[in-house]
Coordinates of C-alpha atoms in Angstrom, one line a residue:
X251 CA -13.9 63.7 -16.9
X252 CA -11.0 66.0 -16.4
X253 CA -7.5 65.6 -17.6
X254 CA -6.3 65.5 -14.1
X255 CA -9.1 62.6 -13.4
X256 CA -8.3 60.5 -16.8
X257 CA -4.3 60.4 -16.0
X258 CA -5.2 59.4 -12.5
X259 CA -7.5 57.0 -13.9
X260 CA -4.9 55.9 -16.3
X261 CA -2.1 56.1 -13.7
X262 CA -4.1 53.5 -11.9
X263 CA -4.8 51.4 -14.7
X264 CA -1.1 50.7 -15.3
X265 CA -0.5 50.1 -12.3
X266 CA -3.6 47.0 -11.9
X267 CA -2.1 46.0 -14.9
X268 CA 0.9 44.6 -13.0
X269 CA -0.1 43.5 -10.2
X270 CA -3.5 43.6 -7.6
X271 CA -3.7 46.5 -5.4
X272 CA -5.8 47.3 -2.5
X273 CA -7.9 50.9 -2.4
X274 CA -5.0 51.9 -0.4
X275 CA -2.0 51.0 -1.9
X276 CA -3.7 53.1 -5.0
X277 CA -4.4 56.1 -3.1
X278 CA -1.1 56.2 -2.0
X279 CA 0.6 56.1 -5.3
X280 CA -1.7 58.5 -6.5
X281 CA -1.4 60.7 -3.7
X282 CA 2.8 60.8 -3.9
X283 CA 1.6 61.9 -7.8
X284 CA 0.5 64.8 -6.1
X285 CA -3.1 64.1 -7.2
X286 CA -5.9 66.1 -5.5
X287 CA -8.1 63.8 -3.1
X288 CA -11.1 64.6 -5.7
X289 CA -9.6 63.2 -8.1
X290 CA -8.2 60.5 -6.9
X291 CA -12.3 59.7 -5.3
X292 CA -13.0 60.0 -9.1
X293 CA -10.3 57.2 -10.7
X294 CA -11.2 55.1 -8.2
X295 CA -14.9 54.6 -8.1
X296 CA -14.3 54.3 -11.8
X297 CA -11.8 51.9 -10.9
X298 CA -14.1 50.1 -8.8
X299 CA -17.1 50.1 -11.0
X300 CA -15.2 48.7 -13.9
X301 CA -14.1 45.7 -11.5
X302 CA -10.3 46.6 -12.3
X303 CA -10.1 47.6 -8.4
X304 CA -11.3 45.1 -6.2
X305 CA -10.4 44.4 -2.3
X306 CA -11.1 40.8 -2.3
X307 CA -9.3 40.1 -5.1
X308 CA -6.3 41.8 -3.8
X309 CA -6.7 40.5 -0.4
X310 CA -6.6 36.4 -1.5
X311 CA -3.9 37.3 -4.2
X312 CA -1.8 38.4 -1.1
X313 CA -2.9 35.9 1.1
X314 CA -2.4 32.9 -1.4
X315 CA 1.2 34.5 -1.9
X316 CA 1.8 34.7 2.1
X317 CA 0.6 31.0 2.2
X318 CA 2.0 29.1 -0.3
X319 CA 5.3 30.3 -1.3
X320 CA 6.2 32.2 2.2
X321 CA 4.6 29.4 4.3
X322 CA 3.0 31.6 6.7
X323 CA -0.1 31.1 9.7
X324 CA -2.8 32.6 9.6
X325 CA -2.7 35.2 12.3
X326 CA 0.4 36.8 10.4
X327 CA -1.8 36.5 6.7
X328 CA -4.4 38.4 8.0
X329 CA -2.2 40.6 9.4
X330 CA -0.3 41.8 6.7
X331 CA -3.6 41.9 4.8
X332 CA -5.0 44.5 7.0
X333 CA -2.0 46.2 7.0
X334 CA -2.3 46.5 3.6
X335 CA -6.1 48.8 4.2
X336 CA -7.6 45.5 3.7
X337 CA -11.2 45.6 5.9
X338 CA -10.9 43.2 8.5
X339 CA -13.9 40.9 7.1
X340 CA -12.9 40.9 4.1
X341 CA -9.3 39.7 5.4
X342 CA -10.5 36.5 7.4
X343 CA -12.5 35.5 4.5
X344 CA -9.7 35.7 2.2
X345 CA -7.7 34.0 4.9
X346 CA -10.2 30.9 5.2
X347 CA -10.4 30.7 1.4
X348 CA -6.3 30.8 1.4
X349 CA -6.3 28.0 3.9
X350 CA -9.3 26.0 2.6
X351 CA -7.1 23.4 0.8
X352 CA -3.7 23.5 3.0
X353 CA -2.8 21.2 5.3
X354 CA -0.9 23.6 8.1
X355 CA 0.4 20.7 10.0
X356 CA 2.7 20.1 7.0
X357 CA 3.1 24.2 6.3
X358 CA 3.9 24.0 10.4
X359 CA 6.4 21.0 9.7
X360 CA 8.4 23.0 6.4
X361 CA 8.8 25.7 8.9
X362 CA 10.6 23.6 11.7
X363 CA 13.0 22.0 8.9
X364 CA 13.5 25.4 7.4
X365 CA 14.6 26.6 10.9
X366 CA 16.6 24.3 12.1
X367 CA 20.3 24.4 11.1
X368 CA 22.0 21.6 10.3
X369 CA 23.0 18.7 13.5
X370 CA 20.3 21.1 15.4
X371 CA 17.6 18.8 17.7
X372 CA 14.6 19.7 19.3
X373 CA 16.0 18.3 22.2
X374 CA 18.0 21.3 23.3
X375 CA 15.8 23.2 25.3
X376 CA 17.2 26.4 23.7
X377 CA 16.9 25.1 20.1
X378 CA 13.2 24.3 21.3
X379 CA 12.6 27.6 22.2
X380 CA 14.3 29.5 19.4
X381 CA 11.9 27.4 16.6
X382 CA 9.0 28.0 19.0
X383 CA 8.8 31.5 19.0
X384 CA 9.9 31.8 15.1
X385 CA 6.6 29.6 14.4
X386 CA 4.6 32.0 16.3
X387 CA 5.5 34.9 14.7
X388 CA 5.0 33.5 11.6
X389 CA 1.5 33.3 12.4
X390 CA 0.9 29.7 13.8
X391 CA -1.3 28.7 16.5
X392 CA 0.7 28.2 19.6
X393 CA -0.9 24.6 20.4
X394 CA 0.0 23.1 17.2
X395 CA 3.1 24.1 16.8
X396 CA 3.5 23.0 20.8
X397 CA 1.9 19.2 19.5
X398 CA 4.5 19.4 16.2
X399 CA 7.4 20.4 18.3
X400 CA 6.4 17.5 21.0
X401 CA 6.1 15.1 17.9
X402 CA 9.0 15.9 16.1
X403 CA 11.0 15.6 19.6
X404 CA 9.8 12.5 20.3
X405 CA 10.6 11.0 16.7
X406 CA 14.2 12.5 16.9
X407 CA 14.6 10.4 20.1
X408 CA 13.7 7.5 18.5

């Protein structure tokens, strides 16, 4: 291995150290180091083989994070995960795996309370439609959030 190769290598080492990256993310930071593509190919198949680098991993790291402590849907997780160079299977297993113990009527709920602002009902029409299309672009399913909104509306009434 070069010199060139073992600071790439190393260079990438420090940098999974501190956090999971995707193959892309470290081909970009190595790149802006002005590494040569060859040698970047070379740190990271020995990234890969020594299970330092690992897509998957990355991919439900990210999506756990997007999930749990920024409350998002699942069309926005995977999302963000394949903007991140993340393969698109590999993004909607990580996805269902992020998902497999949350309940997202209550992440759909959090959401609605986190949106509202305060003597705000779902009863203004314009409210309603503010909240609505927040909810979508975080990623929720248009019908639930349609049945939560209906729900919430009709215990605010009450």
């Amino acid at each position: 291995m070069t010199d060139d190769a073992a600071r790439a290598y190393l260079a990438g080492l420090q940098w999974l150290s501190r956090r999971e990256l995707t193959e892309a993310q470290l081909r970009q930071r190595l790149a802006r180091r002005a590494f040569a593509p060859d040698i970047i190919d070379t740190a990271i198949t020995r990234l890969r083989e020594e299970r330092a680098l690992d897509d998957r991993r990355a991919a439900l790291a990210c999506a756990r994070t997007e999930v749990r402590l920024k409350g998002r849907g699942r069309r926005r997780v995977e999302q963000s995960l394949m903007t991140l160079g993340i393969d698109r299977e590999v993004a909607r297993g990580a996805v269902a795996e992020a998902f497999g113990d949350v309940d997202e009527g209550a992440l759909i709920e959090r959401a609605i309370e986190r949106r509202l602002r305060r003597g705000e009902s779902l009863d203004d029409p314009a409210v309603r439609a503010r909240v609505y299309r927040f909810l979508l672009g975080q990623g929720f399913d248009g019908d639930r959030v349609s049945g939560a909104l209906r729900r919430r509306g009709s215990r605010e009434t009450l």
